Structures are given as structure tokens and as C-alpha cells.
PDB file of C-alpha atoms in Angstrom:
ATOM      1  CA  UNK A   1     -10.559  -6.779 -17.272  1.00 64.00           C
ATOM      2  CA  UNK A   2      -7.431  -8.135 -15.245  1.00 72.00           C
ATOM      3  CA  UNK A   3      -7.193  -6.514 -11.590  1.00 81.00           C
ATOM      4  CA  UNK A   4      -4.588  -4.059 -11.828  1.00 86.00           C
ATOM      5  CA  UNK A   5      -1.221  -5.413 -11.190  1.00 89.00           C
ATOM      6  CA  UNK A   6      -0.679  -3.180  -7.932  1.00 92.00           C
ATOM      7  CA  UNK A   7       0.395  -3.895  -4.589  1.00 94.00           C
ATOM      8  CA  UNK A   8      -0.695  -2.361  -1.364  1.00 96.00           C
ATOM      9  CA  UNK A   9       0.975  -1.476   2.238  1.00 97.00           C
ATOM     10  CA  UNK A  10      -2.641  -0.860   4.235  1.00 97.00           C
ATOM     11  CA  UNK A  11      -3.376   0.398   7.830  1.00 97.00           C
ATOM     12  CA  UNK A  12      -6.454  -0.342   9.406  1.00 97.00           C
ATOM     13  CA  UNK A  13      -7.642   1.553  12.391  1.00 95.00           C
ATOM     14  CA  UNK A  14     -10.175   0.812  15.482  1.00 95.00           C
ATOM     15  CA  UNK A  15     -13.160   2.131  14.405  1.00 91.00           C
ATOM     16  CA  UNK A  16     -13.361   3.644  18.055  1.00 89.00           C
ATOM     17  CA  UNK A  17      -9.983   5.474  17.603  1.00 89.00           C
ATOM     18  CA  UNK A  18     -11.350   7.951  14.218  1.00 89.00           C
ATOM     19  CA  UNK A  19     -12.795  11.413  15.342  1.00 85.00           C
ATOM     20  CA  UNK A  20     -15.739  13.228  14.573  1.00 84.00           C
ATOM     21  CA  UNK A  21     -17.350  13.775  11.861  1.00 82.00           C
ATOM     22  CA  UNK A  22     -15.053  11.062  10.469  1.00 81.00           C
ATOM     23  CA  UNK A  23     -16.058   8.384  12.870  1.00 87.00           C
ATOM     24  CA  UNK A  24     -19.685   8.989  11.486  1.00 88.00           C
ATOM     25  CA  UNK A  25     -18.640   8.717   8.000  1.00 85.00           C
ATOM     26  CA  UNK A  26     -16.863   5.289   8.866  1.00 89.00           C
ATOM     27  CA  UNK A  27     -19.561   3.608  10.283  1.00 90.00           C
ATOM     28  CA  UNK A  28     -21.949   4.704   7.950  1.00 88.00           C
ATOM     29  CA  UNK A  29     -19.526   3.786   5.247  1.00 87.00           C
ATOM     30  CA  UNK A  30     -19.131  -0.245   7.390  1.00 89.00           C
ATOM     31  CA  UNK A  31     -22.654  -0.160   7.725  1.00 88.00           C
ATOM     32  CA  UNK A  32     -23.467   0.254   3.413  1.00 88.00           C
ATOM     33  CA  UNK A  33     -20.995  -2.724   2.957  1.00 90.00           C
ATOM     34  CA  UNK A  34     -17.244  -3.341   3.020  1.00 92.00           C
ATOM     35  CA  UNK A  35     -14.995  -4.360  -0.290  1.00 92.00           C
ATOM     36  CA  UNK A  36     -14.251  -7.316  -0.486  1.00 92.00           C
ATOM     37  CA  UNK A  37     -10.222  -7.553  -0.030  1.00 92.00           C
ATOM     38  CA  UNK A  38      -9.867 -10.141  -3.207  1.00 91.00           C
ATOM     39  CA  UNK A  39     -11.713  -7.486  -5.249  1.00 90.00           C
ATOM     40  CA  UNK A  40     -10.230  -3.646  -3.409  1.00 91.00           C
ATOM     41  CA  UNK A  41      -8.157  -3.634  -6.527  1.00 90.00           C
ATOM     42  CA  UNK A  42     -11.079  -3.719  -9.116  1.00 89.00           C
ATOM     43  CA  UNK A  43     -13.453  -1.291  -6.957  1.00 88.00           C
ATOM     44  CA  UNK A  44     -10.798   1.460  -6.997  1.00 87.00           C
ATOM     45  CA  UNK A  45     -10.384   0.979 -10.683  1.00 86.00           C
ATOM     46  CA  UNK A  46     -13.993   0.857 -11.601  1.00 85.00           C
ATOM     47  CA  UNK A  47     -14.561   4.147  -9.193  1.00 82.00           C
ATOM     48  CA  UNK A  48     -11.575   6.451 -11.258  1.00 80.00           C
ATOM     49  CA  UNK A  49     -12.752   4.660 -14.889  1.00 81.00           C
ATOM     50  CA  UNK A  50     -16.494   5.985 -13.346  1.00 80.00           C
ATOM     51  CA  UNK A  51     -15.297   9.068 -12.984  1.00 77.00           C
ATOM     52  CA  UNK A  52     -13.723   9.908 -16.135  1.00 74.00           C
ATOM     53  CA  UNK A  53     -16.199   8.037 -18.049  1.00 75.00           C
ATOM     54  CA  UNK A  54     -18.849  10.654 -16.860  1.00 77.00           C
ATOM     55  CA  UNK A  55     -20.103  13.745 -18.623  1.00 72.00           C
ATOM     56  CA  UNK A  56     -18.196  16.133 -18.120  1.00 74.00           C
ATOM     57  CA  UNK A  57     -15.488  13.489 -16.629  1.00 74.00           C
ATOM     58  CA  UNK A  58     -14.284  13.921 -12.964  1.00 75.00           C
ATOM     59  CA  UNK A  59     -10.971  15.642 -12.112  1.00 72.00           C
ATOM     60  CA  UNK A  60     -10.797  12.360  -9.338  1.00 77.00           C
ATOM     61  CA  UNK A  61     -12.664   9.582  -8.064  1.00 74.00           C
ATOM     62  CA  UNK A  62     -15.049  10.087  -5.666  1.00 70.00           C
ATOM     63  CA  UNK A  63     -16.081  14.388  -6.466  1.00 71.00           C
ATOM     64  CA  UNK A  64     -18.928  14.999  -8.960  1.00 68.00           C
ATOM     65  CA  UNK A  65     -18.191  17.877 -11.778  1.00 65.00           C
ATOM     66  CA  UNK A  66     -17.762  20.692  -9.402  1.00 64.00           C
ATOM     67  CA  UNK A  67     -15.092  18.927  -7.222  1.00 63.00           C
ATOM     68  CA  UNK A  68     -17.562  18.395  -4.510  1.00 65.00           C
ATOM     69  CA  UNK A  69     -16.688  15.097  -1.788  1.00 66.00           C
ATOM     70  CA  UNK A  70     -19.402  12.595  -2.607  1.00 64.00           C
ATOM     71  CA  UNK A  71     -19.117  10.182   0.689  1.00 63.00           C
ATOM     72  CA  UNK A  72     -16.388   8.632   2.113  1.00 67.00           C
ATOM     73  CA  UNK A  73     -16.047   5.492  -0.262  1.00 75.00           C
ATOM     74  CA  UNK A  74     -15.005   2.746   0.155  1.00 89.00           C
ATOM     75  CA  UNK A  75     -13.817   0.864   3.189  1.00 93.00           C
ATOM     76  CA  UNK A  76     -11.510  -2.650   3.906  1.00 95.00           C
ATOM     77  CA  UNK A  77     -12.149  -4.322   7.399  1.00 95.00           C
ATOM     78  CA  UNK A  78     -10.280  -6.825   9.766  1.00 94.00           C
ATOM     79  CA  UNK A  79     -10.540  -8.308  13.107  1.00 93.00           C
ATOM     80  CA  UNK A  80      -8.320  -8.282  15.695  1.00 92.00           C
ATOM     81  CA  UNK A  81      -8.036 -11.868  15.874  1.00 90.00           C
ATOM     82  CA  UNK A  82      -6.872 -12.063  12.589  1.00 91.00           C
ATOM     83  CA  UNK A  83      -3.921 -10.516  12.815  1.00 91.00           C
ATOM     84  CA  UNK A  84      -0.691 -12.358  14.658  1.00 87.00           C
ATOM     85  CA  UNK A  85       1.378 -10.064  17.547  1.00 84.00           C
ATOM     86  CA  UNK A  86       4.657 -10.209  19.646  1.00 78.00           C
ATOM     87  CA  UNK A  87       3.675 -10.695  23.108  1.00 80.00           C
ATOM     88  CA  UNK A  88       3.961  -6.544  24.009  1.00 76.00           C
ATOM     89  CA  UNK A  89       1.670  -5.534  21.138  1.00 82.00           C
ATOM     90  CA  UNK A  90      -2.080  -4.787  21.140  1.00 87.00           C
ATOM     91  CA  UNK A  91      -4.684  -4.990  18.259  1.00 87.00           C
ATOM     92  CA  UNK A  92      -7.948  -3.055  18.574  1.00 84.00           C
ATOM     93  CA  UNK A  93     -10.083  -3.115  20.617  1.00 87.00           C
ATOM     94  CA  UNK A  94     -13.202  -3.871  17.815  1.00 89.00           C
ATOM     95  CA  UNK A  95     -13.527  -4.252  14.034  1.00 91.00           C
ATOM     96  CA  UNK A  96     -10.173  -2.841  12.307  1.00 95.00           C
ATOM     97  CA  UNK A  97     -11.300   0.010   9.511  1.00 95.00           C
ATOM     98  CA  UNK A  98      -9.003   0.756   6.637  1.00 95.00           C
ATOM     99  CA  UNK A  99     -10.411   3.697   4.705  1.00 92.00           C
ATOM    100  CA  UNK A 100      -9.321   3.171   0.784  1.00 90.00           C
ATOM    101  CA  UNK A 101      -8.945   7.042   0.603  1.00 83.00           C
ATOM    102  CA  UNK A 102      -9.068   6.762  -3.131  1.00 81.00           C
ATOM    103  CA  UNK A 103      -9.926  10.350  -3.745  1.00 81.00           C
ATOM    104  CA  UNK A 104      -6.731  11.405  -1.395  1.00 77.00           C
ATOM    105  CA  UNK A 105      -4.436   8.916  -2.992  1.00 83.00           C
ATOM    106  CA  UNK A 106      -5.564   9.885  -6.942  1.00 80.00           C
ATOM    107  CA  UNK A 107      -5.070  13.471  -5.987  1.00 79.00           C
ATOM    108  CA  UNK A 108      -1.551  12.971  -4.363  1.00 79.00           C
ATOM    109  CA  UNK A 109      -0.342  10.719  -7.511  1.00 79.00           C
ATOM    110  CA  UNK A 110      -1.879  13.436  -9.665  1.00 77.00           C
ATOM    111  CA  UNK A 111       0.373  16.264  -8.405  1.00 76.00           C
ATOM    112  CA  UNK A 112       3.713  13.891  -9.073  1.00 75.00           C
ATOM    113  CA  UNK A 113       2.270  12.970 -12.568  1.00 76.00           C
ATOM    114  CA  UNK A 114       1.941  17.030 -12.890  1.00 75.00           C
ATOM    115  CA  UNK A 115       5.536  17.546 -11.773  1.00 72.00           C
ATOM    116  CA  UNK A 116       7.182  14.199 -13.527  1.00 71.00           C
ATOM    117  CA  UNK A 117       5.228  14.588 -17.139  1.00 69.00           C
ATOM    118  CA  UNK A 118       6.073  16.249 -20.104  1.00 74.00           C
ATOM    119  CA  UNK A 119       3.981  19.008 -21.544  1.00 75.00           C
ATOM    120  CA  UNK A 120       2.310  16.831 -24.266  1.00 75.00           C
ATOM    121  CA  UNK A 121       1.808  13.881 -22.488  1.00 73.00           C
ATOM    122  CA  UNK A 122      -0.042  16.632 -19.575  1.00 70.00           C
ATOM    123  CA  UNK A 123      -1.999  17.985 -22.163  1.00 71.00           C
ATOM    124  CA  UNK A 124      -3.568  14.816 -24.002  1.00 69.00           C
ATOM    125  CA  UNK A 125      -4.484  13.321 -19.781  1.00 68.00           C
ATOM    126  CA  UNK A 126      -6.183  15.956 -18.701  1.00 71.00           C
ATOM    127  CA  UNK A 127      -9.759  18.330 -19.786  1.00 64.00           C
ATOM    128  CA  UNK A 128      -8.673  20.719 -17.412  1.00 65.00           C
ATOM    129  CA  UNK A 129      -5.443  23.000 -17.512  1.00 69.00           C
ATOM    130  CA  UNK A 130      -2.275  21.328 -15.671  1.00 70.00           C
ATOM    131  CA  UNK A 131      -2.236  24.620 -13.878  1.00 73.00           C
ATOM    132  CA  UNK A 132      -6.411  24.022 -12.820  1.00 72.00           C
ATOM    133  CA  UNK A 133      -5.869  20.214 -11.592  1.00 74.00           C
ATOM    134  CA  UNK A 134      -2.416  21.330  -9.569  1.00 74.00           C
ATOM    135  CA  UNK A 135      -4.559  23.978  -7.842  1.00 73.00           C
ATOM    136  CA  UNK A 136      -7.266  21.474  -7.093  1.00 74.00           C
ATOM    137  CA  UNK A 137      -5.579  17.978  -6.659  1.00 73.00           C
ATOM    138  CA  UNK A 138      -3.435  20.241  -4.877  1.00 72.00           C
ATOM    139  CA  UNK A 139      -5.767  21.589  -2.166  1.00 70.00           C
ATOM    140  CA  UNK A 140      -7.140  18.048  -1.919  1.00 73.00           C
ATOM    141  CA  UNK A 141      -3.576  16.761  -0.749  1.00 72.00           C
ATOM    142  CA  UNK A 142      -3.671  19.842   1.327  1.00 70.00           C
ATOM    143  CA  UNK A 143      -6.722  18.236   3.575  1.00 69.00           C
ATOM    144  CA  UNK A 144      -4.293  15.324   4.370  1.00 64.00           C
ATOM    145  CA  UNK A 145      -2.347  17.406   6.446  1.00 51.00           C
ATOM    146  CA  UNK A 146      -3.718  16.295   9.482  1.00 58.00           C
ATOM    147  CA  UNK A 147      -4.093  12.702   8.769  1.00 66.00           C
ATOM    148  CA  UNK A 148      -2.345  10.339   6.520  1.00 79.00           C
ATOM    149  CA  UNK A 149      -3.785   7.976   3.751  1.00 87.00           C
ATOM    150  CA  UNK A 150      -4.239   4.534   5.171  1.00 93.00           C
ATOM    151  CA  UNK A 151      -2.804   2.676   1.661  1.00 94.00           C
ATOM    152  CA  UNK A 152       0.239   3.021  -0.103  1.00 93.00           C
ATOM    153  CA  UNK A 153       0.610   1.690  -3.546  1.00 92.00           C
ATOM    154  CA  UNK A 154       3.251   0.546  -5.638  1.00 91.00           C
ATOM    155  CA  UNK A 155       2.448  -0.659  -9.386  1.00 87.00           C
ATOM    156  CA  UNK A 156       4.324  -4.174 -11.014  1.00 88.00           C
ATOM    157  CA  UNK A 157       6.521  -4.725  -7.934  1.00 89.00           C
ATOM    158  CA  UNK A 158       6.739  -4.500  -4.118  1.00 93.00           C
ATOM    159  CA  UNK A 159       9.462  -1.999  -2.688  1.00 93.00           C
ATOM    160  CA  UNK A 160      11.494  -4.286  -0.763  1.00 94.00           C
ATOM    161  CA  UNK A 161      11.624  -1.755   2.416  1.00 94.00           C
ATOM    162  CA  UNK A 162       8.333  -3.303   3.108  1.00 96.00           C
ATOM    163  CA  UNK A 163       9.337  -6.574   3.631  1.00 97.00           C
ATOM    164  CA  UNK A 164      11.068  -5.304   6.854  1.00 97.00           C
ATOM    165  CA  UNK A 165       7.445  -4.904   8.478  1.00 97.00           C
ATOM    166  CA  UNK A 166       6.369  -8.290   8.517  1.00 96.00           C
ATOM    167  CA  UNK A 167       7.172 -11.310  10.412  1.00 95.00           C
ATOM    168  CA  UNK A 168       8.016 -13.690   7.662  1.00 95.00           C
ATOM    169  CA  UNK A 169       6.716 -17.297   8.800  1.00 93.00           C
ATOM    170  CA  UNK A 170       2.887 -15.070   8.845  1.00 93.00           C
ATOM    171  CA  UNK A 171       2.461 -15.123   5.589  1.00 95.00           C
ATOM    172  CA  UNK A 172      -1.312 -15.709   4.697  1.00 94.00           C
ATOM    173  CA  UNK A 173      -2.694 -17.308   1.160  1.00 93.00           C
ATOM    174  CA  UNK A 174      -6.125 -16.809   0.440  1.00 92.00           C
ATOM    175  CA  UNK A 175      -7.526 -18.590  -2.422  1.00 89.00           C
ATOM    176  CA  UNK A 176     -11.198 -18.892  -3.485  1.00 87.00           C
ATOM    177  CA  UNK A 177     -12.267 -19.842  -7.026  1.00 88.00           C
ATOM    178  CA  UNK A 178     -10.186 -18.470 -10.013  1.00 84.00           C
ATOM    179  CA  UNK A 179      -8.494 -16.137  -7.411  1.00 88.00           C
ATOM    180  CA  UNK A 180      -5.526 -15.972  -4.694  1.00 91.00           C
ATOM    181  CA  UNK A 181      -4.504 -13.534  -2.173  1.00 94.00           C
ATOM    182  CA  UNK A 182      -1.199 -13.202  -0.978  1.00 95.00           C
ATOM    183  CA  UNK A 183      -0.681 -10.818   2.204  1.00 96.00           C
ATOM    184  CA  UNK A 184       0.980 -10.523   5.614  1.00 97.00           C
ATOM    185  CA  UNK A 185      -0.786  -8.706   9.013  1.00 96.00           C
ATOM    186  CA  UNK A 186       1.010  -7.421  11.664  1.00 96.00           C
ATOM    187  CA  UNK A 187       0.743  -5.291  14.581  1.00 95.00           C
ATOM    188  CA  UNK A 188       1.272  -1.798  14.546  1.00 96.00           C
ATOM    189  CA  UNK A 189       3.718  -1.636  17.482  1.00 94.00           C
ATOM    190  CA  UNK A 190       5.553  -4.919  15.985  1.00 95.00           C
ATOM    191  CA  UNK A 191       5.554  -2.890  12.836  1.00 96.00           C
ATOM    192  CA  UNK A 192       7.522   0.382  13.879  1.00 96.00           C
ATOM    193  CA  UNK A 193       9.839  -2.342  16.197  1.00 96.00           C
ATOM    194  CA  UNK A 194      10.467  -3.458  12.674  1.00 96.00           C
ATOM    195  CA  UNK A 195      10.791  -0.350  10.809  1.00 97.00           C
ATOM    196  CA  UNK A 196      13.341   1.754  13.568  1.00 97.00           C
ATOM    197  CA  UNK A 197      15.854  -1.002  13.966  1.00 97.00           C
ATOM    198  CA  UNK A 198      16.090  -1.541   9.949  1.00 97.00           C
ATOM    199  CA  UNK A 199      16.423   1.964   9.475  1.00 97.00           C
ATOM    200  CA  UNK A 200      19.054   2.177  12.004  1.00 96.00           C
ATOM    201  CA  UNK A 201      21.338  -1.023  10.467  1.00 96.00           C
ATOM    202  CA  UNK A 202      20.514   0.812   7.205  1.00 95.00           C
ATOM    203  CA  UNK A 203      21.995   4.085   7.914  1.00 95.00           C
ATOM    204  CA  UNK A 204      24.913   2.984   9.887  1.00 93.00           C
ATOM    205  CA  UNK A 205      25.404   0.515   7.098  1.00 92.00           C
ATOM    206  CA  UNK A 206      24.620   2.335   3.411  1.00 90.00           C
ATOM    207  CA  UNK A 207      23.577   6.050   4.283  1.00 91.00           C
ATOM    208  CA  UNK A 208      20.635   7.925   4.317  1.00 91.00           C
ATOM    209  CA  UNK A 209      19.754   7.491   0.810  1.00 90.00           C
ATOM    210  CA  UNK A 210      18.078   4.114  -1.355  1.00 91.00           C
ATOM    211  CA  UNK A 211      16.078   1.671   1.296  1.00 92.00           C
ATOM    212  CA  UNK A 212      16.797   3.939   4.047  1.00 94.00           C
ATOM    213  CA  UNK A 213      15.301   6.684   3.223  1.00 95.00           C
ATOM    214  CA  UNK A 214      12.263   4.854   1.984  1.00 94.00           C
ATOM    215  CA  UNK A 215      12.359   2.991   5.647  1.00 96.00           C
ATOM    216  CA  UNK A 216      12.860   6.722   7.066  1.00 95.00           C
ATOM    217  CA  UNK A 217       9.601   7.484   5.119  1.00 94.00           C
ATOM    218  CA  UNK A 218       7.557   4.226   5.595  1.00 95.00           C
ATOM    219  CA  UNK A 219       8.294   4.757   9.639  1.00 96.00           C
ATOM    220  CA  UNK A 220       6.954   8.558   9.654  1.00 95.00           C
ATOM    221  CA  UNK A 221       4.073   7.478   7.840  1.00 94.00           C
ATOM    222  CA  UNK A 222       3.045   4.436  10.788  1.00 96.00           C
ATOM    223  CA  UNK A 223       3.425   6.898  13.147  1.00 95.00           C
ATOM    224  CA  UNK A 224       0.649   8.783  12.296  1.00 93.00           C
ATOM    225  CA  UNK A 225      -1.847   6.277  13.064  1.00 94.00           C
ATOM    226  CA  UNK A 226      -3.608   4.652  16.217  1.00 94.00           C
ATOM    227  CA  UNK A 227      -0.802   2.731  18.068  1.00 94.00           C
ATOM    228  CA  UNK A 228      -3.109  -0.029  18.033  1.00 95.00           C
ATOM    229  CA  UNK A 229      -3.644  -0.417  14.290  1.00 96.00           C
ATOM    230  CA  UNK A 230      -3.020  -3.508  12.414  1.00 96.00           C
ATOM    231  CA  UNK A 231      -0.757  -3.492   8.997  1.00 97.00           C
ATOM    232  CA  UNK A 232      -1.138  -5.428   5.955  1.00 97.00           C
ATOM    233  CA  UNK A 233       1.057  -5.956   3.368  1.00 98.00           C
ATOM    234  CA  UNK A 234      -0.997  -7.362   0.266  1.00 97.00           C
ATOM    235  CA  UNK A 235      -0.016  -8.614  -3.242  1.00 96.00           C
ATOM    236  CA  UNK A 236      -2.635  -7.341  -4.783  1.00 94.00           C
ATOM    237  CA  UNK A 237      -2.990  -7.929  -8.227  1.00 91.00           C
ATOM    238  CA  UNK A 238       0.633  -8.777  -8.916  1.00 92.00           C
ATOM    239  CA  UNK A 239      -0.556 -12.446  -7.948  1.00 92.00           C
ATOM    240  CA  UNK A 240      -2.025 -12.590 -11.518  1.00 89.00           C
ATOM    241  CA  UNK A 241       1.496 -12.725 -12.520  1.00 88.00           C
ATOM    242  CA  UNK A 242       2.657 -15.264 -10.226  1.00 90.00           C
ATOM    243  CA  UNK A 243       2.559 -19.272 -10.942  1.00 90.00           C
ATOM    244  CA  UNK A 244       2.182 -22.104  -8.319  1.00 90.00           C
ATOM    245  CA  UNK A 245       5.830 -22.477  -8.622  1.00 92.00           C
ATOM    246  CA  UNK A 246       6.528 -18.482  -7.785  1.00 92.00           C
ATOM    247  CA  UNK A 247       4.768 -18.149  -4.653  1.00 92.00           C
ATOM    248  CA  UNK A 248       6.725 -21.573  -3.519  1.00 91.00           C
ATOM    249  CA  UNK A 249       9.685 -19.814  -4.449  1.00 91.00           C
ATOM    250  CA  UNK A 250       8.968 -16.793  -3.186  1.00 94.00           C
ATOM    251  CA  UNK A 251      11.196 -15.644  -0.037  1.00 95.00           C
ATOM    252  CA  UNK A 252      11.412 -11.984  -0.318  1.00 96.00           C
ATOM    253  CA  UNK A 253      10.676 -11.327   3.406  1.00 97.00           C
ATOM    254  CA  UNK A 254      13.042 -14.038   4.410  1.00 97.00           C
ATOM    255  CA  UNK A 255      15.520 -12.050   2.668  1.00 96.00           C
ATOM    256  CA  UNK A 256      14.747  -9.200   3.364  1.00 97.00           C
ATOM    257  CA  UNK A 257      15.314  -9.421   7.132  1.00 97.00           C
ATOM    258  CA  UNK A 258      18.645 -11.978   6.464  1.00 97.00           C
ATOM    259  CA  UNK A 259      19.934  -8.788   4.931  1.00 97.00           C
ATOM    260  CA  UNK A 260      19.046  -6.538   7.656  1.00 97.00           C
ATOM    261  CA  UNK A 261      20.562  -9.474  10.107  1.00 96.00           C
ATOM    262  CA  UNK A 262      23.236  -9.410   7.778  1.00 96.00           C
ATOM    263  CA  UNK A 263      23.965  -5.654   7.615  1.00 95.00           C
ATOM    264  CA  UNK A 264      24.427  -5.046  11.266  1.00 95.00           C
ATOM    265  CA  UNK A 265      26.950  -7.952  11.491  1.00 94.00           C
ATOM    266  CA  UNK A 266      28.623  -6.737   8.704  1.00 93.00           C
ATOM    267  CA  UNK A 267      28.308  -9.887   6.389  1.00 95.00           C
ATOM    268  CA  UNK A 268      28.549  -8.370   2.984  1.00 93.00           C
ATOM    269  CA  UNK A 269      28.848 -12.072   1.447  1.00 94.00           C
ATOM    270  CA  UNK A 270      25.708 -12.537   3.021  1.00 96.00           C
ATOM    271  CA  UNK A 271      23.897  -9.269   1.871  1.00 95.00           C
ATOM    272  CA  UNK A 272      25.120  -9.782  -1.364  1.00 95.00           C
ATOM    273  CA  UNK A 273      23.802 -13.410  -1.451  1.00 95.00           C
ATOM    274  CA  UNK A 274      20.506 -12.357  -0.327  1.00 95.00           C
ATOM    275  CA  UNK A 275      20.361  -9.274  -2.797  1.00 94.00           C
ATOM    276  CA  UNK A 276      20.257 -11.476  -5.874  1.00 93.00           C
ATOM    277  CA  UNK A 277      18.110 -13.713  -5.218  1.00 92.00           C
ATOM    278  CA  UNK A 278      15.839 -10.766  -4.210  1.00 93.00           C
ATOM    279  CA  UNK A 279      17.022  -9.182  -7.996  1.00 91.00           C
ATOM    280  CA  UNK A 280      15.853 -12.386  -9.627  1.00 89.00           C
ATOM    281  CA  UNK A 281      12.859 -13.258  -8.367  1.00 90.00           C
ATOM    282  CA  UNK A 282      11.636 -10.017  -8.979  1.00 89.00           C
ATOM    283  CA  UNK A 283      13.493  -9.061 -12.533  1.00 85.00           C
ATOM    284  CA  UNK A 284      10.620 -11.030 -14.037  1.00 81.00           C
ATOM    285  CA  UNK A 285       7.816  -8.741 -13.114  1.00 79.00           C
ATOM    286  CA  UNK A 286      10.151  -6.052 -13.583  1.00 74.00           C
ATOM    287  CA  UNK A 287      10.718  -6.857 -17.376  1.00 74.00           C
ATOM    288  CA  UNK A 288       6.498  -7.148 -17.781  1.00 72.00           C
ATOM    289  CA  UNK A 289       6.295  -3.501 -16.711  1.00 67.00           C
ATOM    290  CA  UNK A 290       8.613  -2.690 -19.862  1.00 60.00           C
ATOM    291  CA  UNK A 291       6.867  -4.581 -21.529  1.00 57.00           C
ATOM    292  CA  UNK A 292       3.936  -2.779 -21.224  1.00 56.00           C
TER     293      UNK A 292
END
């Protein structure tokens, strides 16, 4: 079974900076084994295909038939050293911990599926009533409220907004048998830099709707984590799609930040320029998803 053809904006946290009892959970969870990053993609899907493939199936990953938490899951880590910073920034101190916070995340995508999906389509997903899983995927989301989920998702395609968190000359490839990895690490602090001025250009520039409120968004959502964090920005399994010749081609972040450049000195040409060749390198994957 191919990976699925996600891709993944991921925090990771010092394992010093997550409270009680969650600190506990964490360790014990770094301590049972980590995922490996080439294979995070396949572990979450195994974990929800688990979970409905059980008797009775599972309203979401991770909870056995009465909705009860069963462990933390599964957990990514990094090391300081492995991710580049601006001179100002700090990483860590100590092993980097980025909780996949599958349950969370299935529960949160199962409330928009709830309020996006027609009544049929509702009826043939899910055992339970559509009003029973809103009340319960519901009061999972609700437990969120103090934290945030450390990954964001995005399926066939990467939301250009989160180009404008990386540096793009870091660019890491990973490749083992078989396999690649694609991904960029950055700072936390270099991260919002990134984030406020881009969201500034963008609203001065185009309004408050499109990229910039996605930016707007994106920027809340770093600041609820450990000033110290490290962010990656990871293909995923959209690298399945991708030939030699793609990644070579590939300059999204370049882009990406010549249009920000390119917005606050008001160089439409230049935005313009920069906006389709971000359009077609990325129609192709766009026209798979149809596809499919």
C-alpha cells in the first residue's frame, strides 16, 4: 500500500518544556520507540485502518469501543543539532518531541467532514449517528483547548503559506533504499520572524483573506508552543509523486519568499512571474487528486 500522499507542517517540542502528566506520557511514549520519519505516514494510516477494522470499529484512532484514550501514540523526534538557526534563535535544550496527536487530529477533521458532507455520504462513513460522533469527536477537539496539535496536514499538495517558514537554501533530502524524504527544519523563533513579516506584506498588499489569512492562522498556531521548538516542513508522501527531474525543478520556497520580497516592493511583474511557476509546478499533483 502506497504511503498516503499527505504532507505535514510538524512542531517538535523539548521534552523538558511538556507538563505533567503529559511529560510522563512522552517519555514513556520515547522510551517504547519513536516512528521512524520515512514511515510517520504509514503508522498513522495503519493506526485509523486498525481502528475501524476492529469489532465493533473505533469512532478514532487511538480509543478502544467505549471511546476510552489508549496511550499517547505515537511520537517523531529530532535533535537540536539538526536543525539550522539565525544567529538570535535557540533550539532545545535536549531531544526535540513531536507528538503525532493522531487521535486529536482524526477527531478535528471528523467534525469538518460532519459539517462539509452530505447526508448520504455521512450516513454510509459512519456506524454511529452523525449527531453521536459530533458529540464525541467533538468533546475530543474540546481537550485541545489548552494545547494545540503539533502536525498539520494537507492531502495532494502543500499550501504555499508554508513555504514562508523556511529558509530556502535548508532544504534537506533524505533518501534510503526505495524511499526519499523531502523536508525543511527551522527554528521556532526564525519561524514566527518568518510568519509576522509575510503576513504583514500580505495584508497591506492583498487583504485579509486567501494566503493571509492562512499566514494569520499558521502564526497563531506557532505561538502556542515552546519558543524553543523546532519546525519541520515535510513532503511526506507526495514524494511518491515526484520524479528526479521534479525535485530538481522544484523551487516553491524560492518563490515563495521572491513573492513576499516582491509584494512589499510592489513588483506585481514579479509576483505574477513567481505565481505561475508556483501554478505549474504544482497543477500536476493537483490534476492526480481529480483524478482520484
Amino acid at each position: 500500500m502506497p504511503e498516503p500522499f499527505v504532507a505535514y507542517l510538524r512542531v517538535y517540542e523539548p521534552l523538558s518544556s511538556f507538563e505533567p502528566p503529559l511529560r510522563e506520557e512522552v517519555e514513556a511514549a520515547v522510551e517504547r520507540g519513536t516512528v521512524d520519519p520515512f514511515d510517520a505516514g504509514q503508522w498513522e494510516q495503519q493506526l485509523w485502518l486498525r481502528s475501524q477494522l476492529a469489532a465493533p470499529p473505533r469512532l478514532l484512532p487511538g480509543e478502544n469501543a467505549k471511546g476510552e484514550v489508549q496511550g499517547l501514540g505515537g511520537v517523531l523526534v529530532l535533535e537540536p543539532e539538526d536543525v539550522p538557526t539565525a544567529p538570535a534563535a535557540t533550539v532545545g535544550p535536549g531531544t526535540l518531541v513531536c507528538p503525532l496527536d493522531v487521535r486529536g487530529r482524526a477527531a478535528a477533521a471528523l467534525v469538518g467532514f460532519l459539517g462539509d458532507a452530505e447526508i448520504p455520504l455521512r450516513t454510509a462513513a459512519l456506524a454511529d449517528s452523525a449527531e453521536t460522533a459530533r458529540s464525541r469527536a467533538g468533546a475530543v477537539v474540546s481537550e485541545l483547548a489548552g494545547g494545540a496539535v503539533h502536525v498539520l496536514s494537507s492531502t495532494w499538495t502543500v499550501p504555499l503559506p508554508w513555504f514562508v517558514v523556511v529558509d530556502p537554501t535548508e532544504r534537506c533530502v533524505f533518501t534510503e533504499p526505495g524511499r526519499r524524504r523531502v523536508c525543511w527544519r527551522v527554528a521556532m523563533a526564525d519561524a514566527r520572524r518568518r510568519v509576522a513579516r509575510a503576513h504583514s506584506v500580505a495584508k497591506q498588499s492583498i487583504g485579509e483573506d486567501g494566503p493571509t489569512k492562512i499566514l494569520k492562522e499558521t502564526g497563531r498556531w506557532l505561538e502556542r508552543f515552546h519558543p524553543h521548538s523546532a519546525v519541520e516542513l515535510d513532503y511526506g508522501g507526495l514524494v511518491q509523486l515526484m520524479t528526479p527531474a521534479d525535485l530538481e525543478a522544484d523551487t516553491s520556497a524560492e518563490d515563495v519568499h521572491a513573492i513576499v520580497d516582491a509584494m512589499e516592493s510592489d513588483d506585481a511583474e514579479e509576483v505574477a512571474a513567481r505565481y505561475e511557476q508556483l501554478r505549474d509546478f504544482w497543477a500536476e499533483f493537483a490534476a492526480r487528486e481529480q483524478h482520484n
